[in-house]
Amino acid sequence: MTVLVTGGAGFIGSNFIFYWMENHPEDKVVCLDKLTYAGNLSTLKAVMDKPNFQFAKGDICDKERVFDLFRAEHPEVVVNFAAETHVDRSIDGPSVFLQTNLFGTATLLEACREFGVGRYHQVSTDEVYGDLPLERPDLFFTEETPLYTSSPYSASKAGADLMVQAYHKTFGVQATISRCSNNYGPYQFPEKLIPLMVLNALQDKPLPVYGEGINIRDWLYVKDHCRAIELILQKGKPGEIYNVGGHNERRNIDVVRLVCTELRKPESLITYVADRKGHDRRYAIDPEKIHKELGWLPETNFEDGMKRTIRWYAENREWWEGIVSGEYQEYYKKMYGSR
Ligand code: NAD
Ligand code: TYD
């Protein structure tokens, strides 16, 4: 079987490719990626020369490119990770989010319809549900929670989800959607909370915490997300949505303190900076459905996953030193310079 993975040079997509190739060595994996600032070909070094792996550079919005690839590779399964993914960038410039996340998803769906692809999976996010109040720890996002987005990022992802459902209902595309909580692990671009804090701490730089640091995210180790997607592809029902999360809620400040403790860095590095506009307060997934229907449970607890992740960044400097030396410096100055 051929599996097309879009956005596979990014964080979760690359981890998924490694996971899939290890557990399904009989399959061919084709990765379609535009290699934006967030995509890194060196991430895929370990699989690049494997005979059952192929990398194709291209934009999921480019219909001709996408259709040519489907024509040539005949994928039976398509898993779409390709997206613009950073909330702060979406506040700075929303239009590319609309383009890639909405139009790009629609282009892939159109190709699945045209070529009769057996299964399309949309990797979505819990952010489509908006946020929950801090003082109501009893509330969780279920698959029935209404879409109520806060940022251009989450709005574009919600729009994409609706398009997936439309292609399923109207054209019979065999599609599933997963909505996962915040992921962490190796190969995450250092614009997101955990890798940014780890890299800054390793370099003895300030650790910029937004607002009071009391916003809550529900963290999941990336491999557990990959397993959830595998289960959805194997046992999930087309037309269905599955929430993915491991009941692991943490305040941002506690995550940053943990990074300091693990790296033996002083908490005096922590610097409180201006809050994000429209900052979602709390995300919390109710994973009952995927647990009951597909038997999924997370395997990695947060403390172990964080230890492993922090060690990975400490031991893989050549991966991130190239990234933080280039245009990332400009990004950092723009986002944090006057914050
Ligand atoms: P990422 O930003 O690390 O990687 C995105 C990848 O997509 C990059 O390789 C990039 O080059 C590629 N890409 C971007 N635009 C493209 C285009 N037009 N055509 C082809 N490729 C393009 O993202 P990530 O954190 O790995 O997230 C992957 C998916 O998972 C996204 O859809 C995101 O919404 C979703 N998600 C992420 C998280 C998280 O915590 N990171 C949580 C839940 C869901
Ligand atoms: P992020 O990793 O951008 O994920 P998301 O906003 O999509 O959940 O941010 C996670 C949390 O960390 C969020 O509440 C914002 C906060 N944050 C900081 O306090 N400082 C930072 O430098 C970054 C990048 C995020």
CSV table of C-alpha atoms and ligand atoms in Angstrom, one decimal:
chain,number,residue,atom,x,y,z
A,1,MET,CA,0.0,0.0,0.0
A,2,THR,CA,1.1,3.6,-0.7
A,3,VAL,CA,0.6,6.2,2.0
A,4,LEU,CA,0.8,9.8,1.1
A,5,VAL,CA,1.9,12.0,4.0
A,6,THR,CA,1.6,15.7,3.5
A,7,GLY,CA,3.6,18.0,5.7
A,8,GLY,CA,6.0,15.2,6.5
A,9,ALA,CA,9.1,17.4,6.8
A,10,GLY,CA,7.4,19.1,9.8
A,11,PHE,CA,7.2,18.1,13.5
A,12,ILE,CA,4.3,15.6,13.7
A,13,GLY,CA,4.4,14.5,10.1
A,14,SER,CA,8.1,13.4,10.3
A,15,ASN,CA,7.4,11.5,13.6
A,16,PHE,CA,4.5,9.9,11.9
A,17,ILE,CA,6.6,8.8,8.9
A,18,PHE,CA,9.2,7.2,11.2
A,19,TYR,CA,6.4,5.5,13.2
A,20,TRP,CA,4.7,4.3,10.1
A,21,MET,CA,7.8,3.0,8.3
A,22,GLU,CA,8.9,1.2,11.4
A,23,ASN,CA,5.6,-0.5,12.0
A,24,HIS,CA,4.5,-1.0,8.3
A,25,PRO,CA,7.8,-1.8,6.5
A,26,GLU,CA,5.8,-3.4,3.6
A,27,ASP,CA,4.2,0.0,2.7
A,28,LYS,CA,5.6,2.8,0.6
A,29,VAL,CA,5.5,6.3,2.1
A,30,VAL,CA,5.4,9.3,-0.2
A,31,CYS,CA,5.9,12.7,1.6
A,32,LEU,CA,4.6,15.8,-0.1
A,33,ASP,CA,6.0,19.0,1.5
A,34,LYS,CA,6.5,22.6,0.4
A,35,LEU,CA,9.4,23.0,2.8
A,36,THR,CA,8.3,26.2,4.3
A,37,TYR,CA,10.3,27.7,7.2
A,38,ALA,CA,8.8,24.9,9.4
A,39,GLY,CA,9.8,22.0,7.1
A,40,ASN,CA,13.3,20.7,7.2
A,41,LEU,CA,14.6,18.1,4.9
A,42,SER,CA,17.4,17.1,7.3
A,43,THR,CA,14.7,15.8,9.6
A,44,LEU,CA,14.0,13.0,7.2
A,45,LYS,CA,17.6,12.0,6.8
A,46,ALA,CA,17.1,8.6,8.3
A,47,VAL,CA,14.5,7.5,5.7
A,48,MET,CA,15.6,9.5,2.7
A,49,ASP,CA,17.5,6.7,1.0
A,50,LYS,CA,15.1,3.9,1.9
A,51,PRO,CA,13.7,2.3,-1.3
A,52,ASN,CA,10.1,2.5,0.1
A,53,PHE,CA,10.3,6.2,0.8
A,54,GLN,CA,9.9,9.1,-1.6
A,55,PHE,CA,10.1,12.8,-1.0
A,56,ALA,CA,8.2,15.2,-3.3
A,57,LYS,CA,8.6,18.9,-2.9
A,58,GLY,CA,5.3,20.7,-3.6
A,59,ASP,CA,2.5,22.8,-2.3
A,60,ILE,CA,-0.8,21.2,-1.4
A,61,CYS,CA,-2.6,24.2,-2.9
A,62,ASP,CA,-1.0,23.5,-6.3
A,63,LYS,CA,-3.7,21.4,-8.0
A,64,GLU,CA,-1.6,20.4,-11.0
A,65,ARG,CA,1.3,19.2,-8.7
A,66,VAL,CA,-1.1,17.4,-6.4
A,67,PHE,CA,-3.0,15.7,-9.2
A,68,ASP,CA,0.2,14.7,-11.0
A,69,LEU,CA,1.5,13.1,-7.8
A,70,PHE,CA,-1.8,11.2,-7.2
A,71,ARG,CA,-1.7,10.0,-10.9
A,72,ALA,CA,1.9,8.8,-10.5
A,73,GLU,CA,1.8,7.3,-7.0
A,74,HIS,CA,-1.8,6.0,-6.6
A,75,PRO,CA,-1.9,6.5,-2.9
A,76,GLU,CA,-4.5,4.3,-1.1
A,77,VAL,CA,-4.2,6.4,2.1
A,78,VAL,CA,-3.6,10.2,2.4
A,79,VAL,CA,-2.8,11.7,5.8
A,80,ASN,CA,-2.8,15.5,5.8
A,81,PHE,CA,-0.4,17.2,8.3
A,82,ALA,CA,0.5,20.0,5.9
A,83,ALA,CA,-0.5,23.3,7.5
A,84,GLU,CA,0.6,26.7,8.8
A,85,THR,CA,0.6,25.9,12.5
A,86,HIS,CA,1.7,28.8,14.7
A,87,VAL,CA,-0.9,30.9,16.4
A,88,ASP,CA,1.4,33.9,16.8
A,89,ARG,CA,2.3,33.9,13.1
A,90,SER,CA,-1.5,33.7,12.3
A,91,ILE,CA,-2.0,36.9,14.3
A,92,ASP,CA,0.8,38.5,12.4
A,93,GLY,CA,-0.4,37.4,8.9
A,94,PRO,CA,-3.5,35.4,8.6
A,95,SER,CA,-3.7,35.0,4.8
A,96,VAL,CA,-1.3,32.1,4.3
A,97,PHE,CA,-3.2,30.2,6.9
A,98,LEU,CA,-6.4,30.6,4.9
A,99,GLN,CA,-4.5,29.5,1.8
A,100,THR,CA,-2.7,26.4,3.0
A,101,ASN,CA,-5.1,25.2,5.7
A,102,LEU,CA,-8.4,25.7,3.9
A,103,PHE,CA,-7.6,25.8,0.2
A,104,GLY,CA,-4.8,23.3,0.5
A,105,THR,CA,-7.1,20.8,2.3
A,106,ALA,CA,-9.8,21.3,-0.3
A,107,THR,CA,-7.3,20.6,-3.1
A,108,LEU,CA,-6.3,17.3,-1.4
A,109,LEU,CA,-9.9,16.4,-1.0
A,110,GLU,CA,-10.6,17.1,-4.6
A,111,ALA,CA,-7.7,14.8,-5.6
A,112,CYS,CA,-9.1,12.1,-3.3
A,113,ARG,CA,-12.4,12.4,-5.0
A,114,GLU,CA,-11.0,12.4,-8.5
A,115,PHE,CA,-8.7,9.4,-7.9
A,116,GLY,CA,-11.0,7.4,-5.6
A,117,VAL,CA,-8.5,7.3,-2.7
A,118,GLY,CA,-9.6,4.7,-0.1
A,119,ARG,CA,-8.9,6.8,2.9
A,120,TYR,CA,-8.3,10.5,3.7
A,121,HIS,CA,-7.3,11.5,7.2
A,122,GLN,CA,-7.3,15.2,8.4
A,123,VAL,CA,-5.0,16.0,11.2
A,124,SER,CA,-6.9,18.7,13.0
A,125,THR,CA,-6.5,20.3,16.4
A,126,ASP,CA,-8.5,20.8,19.7
A,127,GLU,CA,-8.1,24.6,19.1
A,128,VAL,CA,-11.2,24.4,16.8
A,129,TYR,CA,-13.3,24.2,20.0
A,130,GLY,CA,-12.0,27.6,21.3
A,131,ASP,CA,-11.1,27.6,24.9
A,132,LEU,CA,-12.4,26.6,28.4
A,133,PRO,CA,-12.6,28.8,31.5
A,134,LEU,CA,-9.7,28.3,34.0
A,135,GLU,CA,-12.2,28.1,36.9
A,136,ARG,CA,-14.1,25.2,35.4
A,137,PRO,CA,-11.7,22.2,35.6
A,138,ASP,CA,-14.8,19.9,35.2
A,139,LEU,CA,-15.3,21.0,31.5
A,140,PHE,CA,-13.7,19.2,28.6
A,141,PHE,CA,-13.9,19.3,24.8
A,142,THR,CA,-15.9,16.4,23.4
A,143,GLU,CA,-16.5,15.7,19.7
A,144,GLU,CA,-19.9,17.4,20.1
A,145,THR,CA,-18.5,20.7,21.5
A,146,PRO,CA,-19.4,23.4,19.1
A,147,LEU,CA,-16.6,24.9,16.9
A,148,TYR,CA,-15.8,28.4,18.4
A,149,THR,CA,-12.4,29.6,17.2
A,150,SER,CA,-10.2,32.3,18.6
A,151,SER,CA,-7.2,32.8,16.2
A,152,PRO,CA,-6.9,32.9,12.4
A,153,TYR,CA,-5.0,29.6,12.8
A,154,SER,CA,-7.8,27.8,14.6
A,155,ALA,CA,-10.4,29.3,12.3
A,156,SER,CA,-8.6,28.1,9.2
A,157,LYS,CA,-8.4,24.6,10.8
A,158,ALA,CA,-12.1,24.6,11.6
A,159,GLY,CA,-12.9,25.6,8.1
A,160,ALA,CA,-10.8,22.7,6.8
A,161,ASP,CA,-12.6,20.3,9.1
A,162,LEU,CA,-16.0,21.4,7.7
A,163,MET,CA,-14.6,21.0,4.1
A,164,VAL,CA,-13.6,17.4,5.0
A,165,GLN,CA,-17.1,16.7,6.3
A,166,ALA,CA,-18.6,18.2,3.2
A,167,TYR,CA,-16.5,16.0,0.9
A,168,HIS,CA,-17.5,13.0,3.0
A,169,LYS,CA,-21.2,13.7,3.0
A,170,THR,CA,-21.6,15.1,-0.5
A,171,PHE,CA,-19.0,13.1,-2.5
A,172,GLY,CA,-18.5,10.0,-0.4
A,173,VAL,CA,-14.8,10.6,0.3
A,174,GLN,CA,-13.9,8.1,3.0
A,175,ALA,CA,-12.5,10.7,5.4
A,176,THR,CA,-11.8,10.8,9.2
A,177,ILE,CA,-10.7,13.7,11.4
A,178,SER,CA,-8.6,13.7,14.6
A,179,ARG,CA,-8.5,16.7,16.9
A,180,CYS,CA,-5.4,16.4,19.1
A,181,SER,CA,-4.2,18.4,22.0
A,182,ASN,CA,-0.7,20.1,22.1
A,183,ASN,CA,2.1,17.8,21.1
A,184,TYR,CA,5.7,17.8,22.2
A,185,GLY,CA,8.7,15.7,21.3
A,186,PRO,CA,11.7,15.7,18.9
A,187,TYR,CA,11.9,17.8,15.7
A,188,GLN,CA,9.4,20.5,16.8
A,189,PHE,CA,10.2,23.9,15.4
A,190,PRO,CA,11.5,26.2,18.1
A,191,GLU,CA,8.7,28.7,17.8
A,192,LYS,CA,6.4,26.6,20.0
A,193,LEU,CA,6.5,26.7,23.8
A,194,ILE,CA,8.5,23.6,24.7
A,195,PRO,CA,11.3,23.6,22.1
A,196,LEU,CA,11.6,27.4,22.4
A,197,MET,CA,12.1,27.2,26.2
A,198,VAL,CA,14.4,24.3,26.0
A,199,LEU,CA,16.7,25.9,23.4
A,200,ASN,CA,16.7,29.3,25.2
A,201,ALA,CA,17.5,27.6,28.4
A,202,LEU,CA,20.3,25.6,26.8
A,203,GLN,CA,21.7,28.9,25.6
A,204,ASP,CA,21.1,30.7,28.9
A,205,LYS,CA,18.7,33.1,27.2
A,206,PRO,CA,15.5,34.6,28.8
A,207,LEU,CA,12.4,32.4,28.8
A,208,PRO,CA,9.5,34.6,27.6
A,209,VAL,CA,6.3,33.6,29.3
A,210,TYR,CA,3.1,35.3,28.0
A,211,GLY,CA,0.9,37.1,30.5
A,212,GLU,CA,1.0,35.5,33.9
A,213,GLY,CA,1.8,32.0,32.6
A,214,ILE,CA,-1.5,30.6,34.0
A,215,ASN,CA,-2.9,29.4,30.7
A,216,ILE,CA,-3.4,25.7,30.5
A,217,ARG,CA,-2.5,23.3,27.7
A,218,ASP,CA,-3.2,19.5,27.5
A,219,TRP,CA,0.2,17.9,26.5
A,220,LEU,CA,0.6,14.7,24.6
A,221,TYR,CA,3.9,13.0,23.5
A,222,VAL,CA,4.0,13.0,19.7
A,223,LYS,CA,4.4,9.2,19.4
A,224,ASP,CA,1.1,8.7,21.2
A,225,HIS,CA,-0.6,11.0,18.6
A,226,CYS,CA,1.0,8.9,15.8
A,227,ARG,CA,-0.4,5.7,17.3
A,228,ALA,CA,-3.9,7.3,17.6
A,229,ILE,CA,-3.8,8.2,13.9
A,230,GLU,CA,-2.7,4.7,13.0
A,231,LEU,CA,-5.6,3.3,15.0
A,232,ILE,CA,-8.1,5.7,13.3
A,233,LEU,CA,-6.8,4.6,9.9
A,234,GLN,CA,-7.1,0.9,10.8
A,235,LYS,CA,-10.3,0.9,12.9
A,236,GLY,CA,-11.9,4.3,12.7
A,237,LYS,CA,-15.2,4.9,10.8
A,238,PRO,CA,-15.2,7.3,7.8
A,239,GLY,CA,-17.2,10.4,8.6
A,240,GLU,CA,-16.2,10.3,12.2
A,241,ILE,CA,-14.2,12.8,14.4
A,242,TYR,CA,-11.9,11.5,17.1
A,243,ASN,CA,-10.5,13.7,19.9
A,244,VAL,CA,-7.0,12.8,21.0
A,245,GLY,CA,-5.5,13.7,24.4
A,246,GLY,CA,-4.2,12.2,27.5
A,247,HIS,CA,-5.7,14.3,30.4
A,248,ASN,CA,-2.4,15.9,31.0
A,249,GLU,CA,-3.1,19.6,31.7
A,250,ARG,CA,-0.4,21.9,32.8
A,251,ARG,CA,0.0,25.6,33.3
A,252,ASN,CA,2.5,27.2,31.0
A,253,ILE,CA,4.6,28.4,33.9
A,254,ASP,CA,4.8,24.9,35.4
A,255,VAL,CA,6.0,23.6,32.0
A,256,VAL,CA,8.7,26.3,31.9
A,257,ARG,CA,9.8,25.6,35.5
A,258,LEU,CA,10.1,21.9,34.7
A,259,VAL,CA,12.4,22.8,31.8
A,260,CYS,CA,14.6,24.8,34.2
A,261,THR,CA,14.7,22.0,36.7
A,262,GLU,CA,15.6,19.4,34.1
A,263,LEU,CA,18.4,21.5,32.6
A,264,ARG,CA,19.5,22.8,36.1
A,265,LYS,CA,19.0,26.4,35.0
A,266,PRO,CA,17.9,29.2,37.3
A,267,GLU,CA,14.3,30.3,37.3
A,268,SER,CA,15.6,33.8,37.1
A,269,LEU,CA,15.7,33.2,33.3
A,270,ILE,CA,11.9,33.3,33.3
A,271,THR,CA,10.7,36.7,31.9
A,272,TYR,CA,7.0,37.6,31.8
A,273,VAL,CA,6.2,39.3,28.5
A,274,ALA,CA,3.0,40.9,27.0
A,275,ASP,CA,0.2,38.4,26.5
A,276,ARG,CA,-0.9,37.0,23.2
A,277,LYS,CA,-3.9,38.7,21.6
A,278,GLY,CA,-7.1,36.5,22.1
A,279,HIS,CA,-5.0,34.1,24.2
A,280,ASP,CA,-7.0,30.9,24.7
A,281,ARG,CA,-7.2,30.1,28.5
A,282,ARG,CA,-7.4,26.4,28.7
A,283,TYR,CA,-7.5,23.4,26.4
A,284,ALA,CA,-8.7,20.0,27.7
A,285,ILE,CA,-9.6,17.0,25.7
A,286,ASP,CA,-12.1,14.3,26.6
A,287,PRO,CA,-10.6,11.2,24.9
A,288,GLU,CA,-13.4,8.8,25.9
A,289,LYS,CA,-14.5,8.1,22.3
A,290,ILE,CA,-11.1,7.0,20.9
A,291,HIS,CA,-10.5,5.1,24.1
A,292,LYS,CA,-13.8,3.2,24.1
A,293,GLU,CA,-14.2,2.7,20.3
A,294,LEU,CA,-10.6,2.2,19.2
A,295,GLY,CA,-8.9,1.2,22.4
A,296,TRP,CA,-6.4,4.0,22.4
A,297,LEU,CA,-4.6,5.2,25.5
A,298,PRO,CA,-1.5,7.3,25.8
A,299,GLU,CA,1.7,5.4,26.7
A,300,THR,CA,4.1,8.2,27.7
A,301,ASN,CA,3.7,10.1,30.9
A,302,PHE,CA,4.6,13.8,30.8
A,303,GLU,CA,7.7,13.7,33.1
A,304,ASP,CA,9.2,10.8,31.1
A,305,GLY,CA,8.3,12.4,27.7
A,306,MET,CA,9.8,15.7,28.8
A,307,LYS,CA,13.0,14.1,30.0
A,308,ARG,CA,13.3,12.3,26.7
A,309,THR,CA,12.5,15.4,24.7
A,310,ILE,CA,14.8,17.7,26.6
A,311,ARG,CA,17.6,15.2,26.2
A,312,TRP,CA,16.9,15.0,22.5
A,313,TYR,CA,17.3,18.7,22.0
A,314,ALA,CA,20.5,18.8,24.1
A,315,GLU,CA,22.0,15.9,22.0
A,316,ASN,CA,20.9,17.1,18.6
A,317,ARG,CA,22.3,20.6,18.4
A,318,GLU,CA,23.2,20.2,14.7
A,319,TRP,CA,19.5,19.9,14.0
A,320,TRP,CA,18.5,23.1,15.6
A,321,GLU,CA,21.6,25.2,15.4
A,322,GLY,CA,21.0,25.5,11.6
A,323,ILE,CA,17.4,26.6,12.2
A,324,VAL,CA,18.0,29.2,14.9
A,325,SER,CA,20.9,30.8,13.0
A,326,GLY,CA,19.0,32.0,9.9
A,327,GLU,CA,15.7,33.8,9.4
A,328,TYR,CA,14.6,32.6,12.8
A,329,GLN,CA,16.7,35.5,14.3
A,330,GLU,CA,14.5,38.0,12.4
A,331,TYR,CA,11.3,36.2,13.6
A,332,TYR,CA,12.5,36.2,17.2
A,333,LYS,CA,13.4,39.9,17.1
A,334,LYS,CA,10.0,40.7,15.5
A,335,MET,CA,7.9,38.6,17.9
A,336,TYR,CA,9.8,39.2,21.2
A,337,GLY,CA,12.0,42.3,20.6
A,338,SER,CA,9.4,44.8,21.9
A,339,ARG,CA,7.2,42.5,23.8
B,1,NAD,P1,4.8,22.0,11.5
B,1,NAD,O1,4.6,23.5,11.4
B,1,NAD,O2,5.9,21.5,12.3
B,1,NAD,O3,4.9,21.4,10.1
B,1,NAD,C1,4.1,21.7,9.0
B,1,NAD,C2,4.7,21.1,7.8
B,1,NAD,O4,3.8,21.4,6.7
B,1,NAD,C3,6.0,21.7,7.4
B,1,NAD,O5,6.9,20.6,7.0
B,1,NAD,C4,5.7,22.6,6.2
B,1,NAD,O6,6.8,22.7,5.3
B,1,NAD,C5,4.5,21.9,5.6
B,1,NAD,N1,3.7,22.8,4.8
B,1,NAD,C6,3.2,24.0,5.2
B,1,NAD,N2,2.5,24.5,4.2
B,1,NAD,C7,2.5,23.6,3.1
B,1,NAD,C8,1.9,23.6,1.9
B,1,NAD,N3,1.2,24.6,1.4
B,1,NAD,N4,2.1,22.5,1.1
B,1,NAD,C9,2.8,21.5,1.5
B,1,NAD,N5,3.4,21.5,2.7
B,1,NAD,C10,3.2,22.5,3.5
B,1,NAD,O7,3.4,21.5,12.1
B,1,NAD,P2,3.1,20.3,13.1
B,1,NAD,O8,3.2,20.9,14.5
B,1,NAD,O9,3.8,19.1,12.8
B,1,NAD,O10,1.5,20.1,12.8
B,1,NAD,C11,1.1,19.1,11.9
B,1,NAD,C12,-0.4,19.1,11.8
B,1,NAD,O11,-0.9,18.7,13.1
B,1,NAD,C13,-1.0,20.5,11.5
B,1,NAD,O12,-2.1,20.2,10.6
B,1,NAD,C14,-1.5,21.0,12.8
B,1,NAD,O13,-2.6,21.8,12.7
B,1,NAD,C15,-1.9,19.7,13.6
B,1,NAD,N6,-1.7,19.7,15.0
B,1,NAD,C16,-0.6,20.2,15.6
B,1,NAD,C17,-0.5,20.1,17.0
B,1,NAD,C18,0.8,20.5,17.7
B,1,NAD,O14,0.8,20.6,18.9
B,1,NAD,N7,1.9,20.8,17.0
B,1,NAD,C19,-1.6,19.7,17.8
B,1,NAD,C20,-2.7,19.3,17.1
B,1,NAD,C21,-2.8,19.3,15.8
B,2,TYD,P1,2.2,27.3,21.5
B,2,TYD,O1,3.3,26.3,21.7
B,2,TYD,O2,2.3,28.4,20.6
B,2,TYD,O3,0.9,26.4,21.2
B,2,TYD,P2,-0.7,26.9,21.2
B,2,TYD,O4,-0.8,28.3,21.5
B,2,TYD,O5,-1.1,26.5,19.8
B,2,TYD,O6,-1.3,26.1,22.3
B,2,TYD,O7,1.9,27.9,23.0
B,2,TYD,C1,1.6,27.1,24.1
B,2,TYD,C2,1.3,28.0,25.2
B,2,TYD,O8,2.5,28.7,25.6
B,2,TYD,C3,0.3,29.1,24.9
B,2,TYD,O9,-0.6,29.4,26.0
B,2,TYD,C4,1.2,30.3,24.7
B,2,TYD,C5,2.4,30.1,25.6
B,2,TYD,N1,3.7,30.6,25.1
B,2,TYD,C6,4.4,31.4,26.0
B,2,TYD,O10,4.1,31.7,27.1
B,2,TYD,N2,5.6,31.9,25.5
B,2,TYD,C7,6.1,31.6,24.3
B,2,TYD,O11,7.2,32.1,23.9
B,2,TYD,C8,5.3,30.8,23.4
B,2,TYD,C9,5.8,30.4,22.0
B,2,TYD,C10,4.1,30.3,23.9
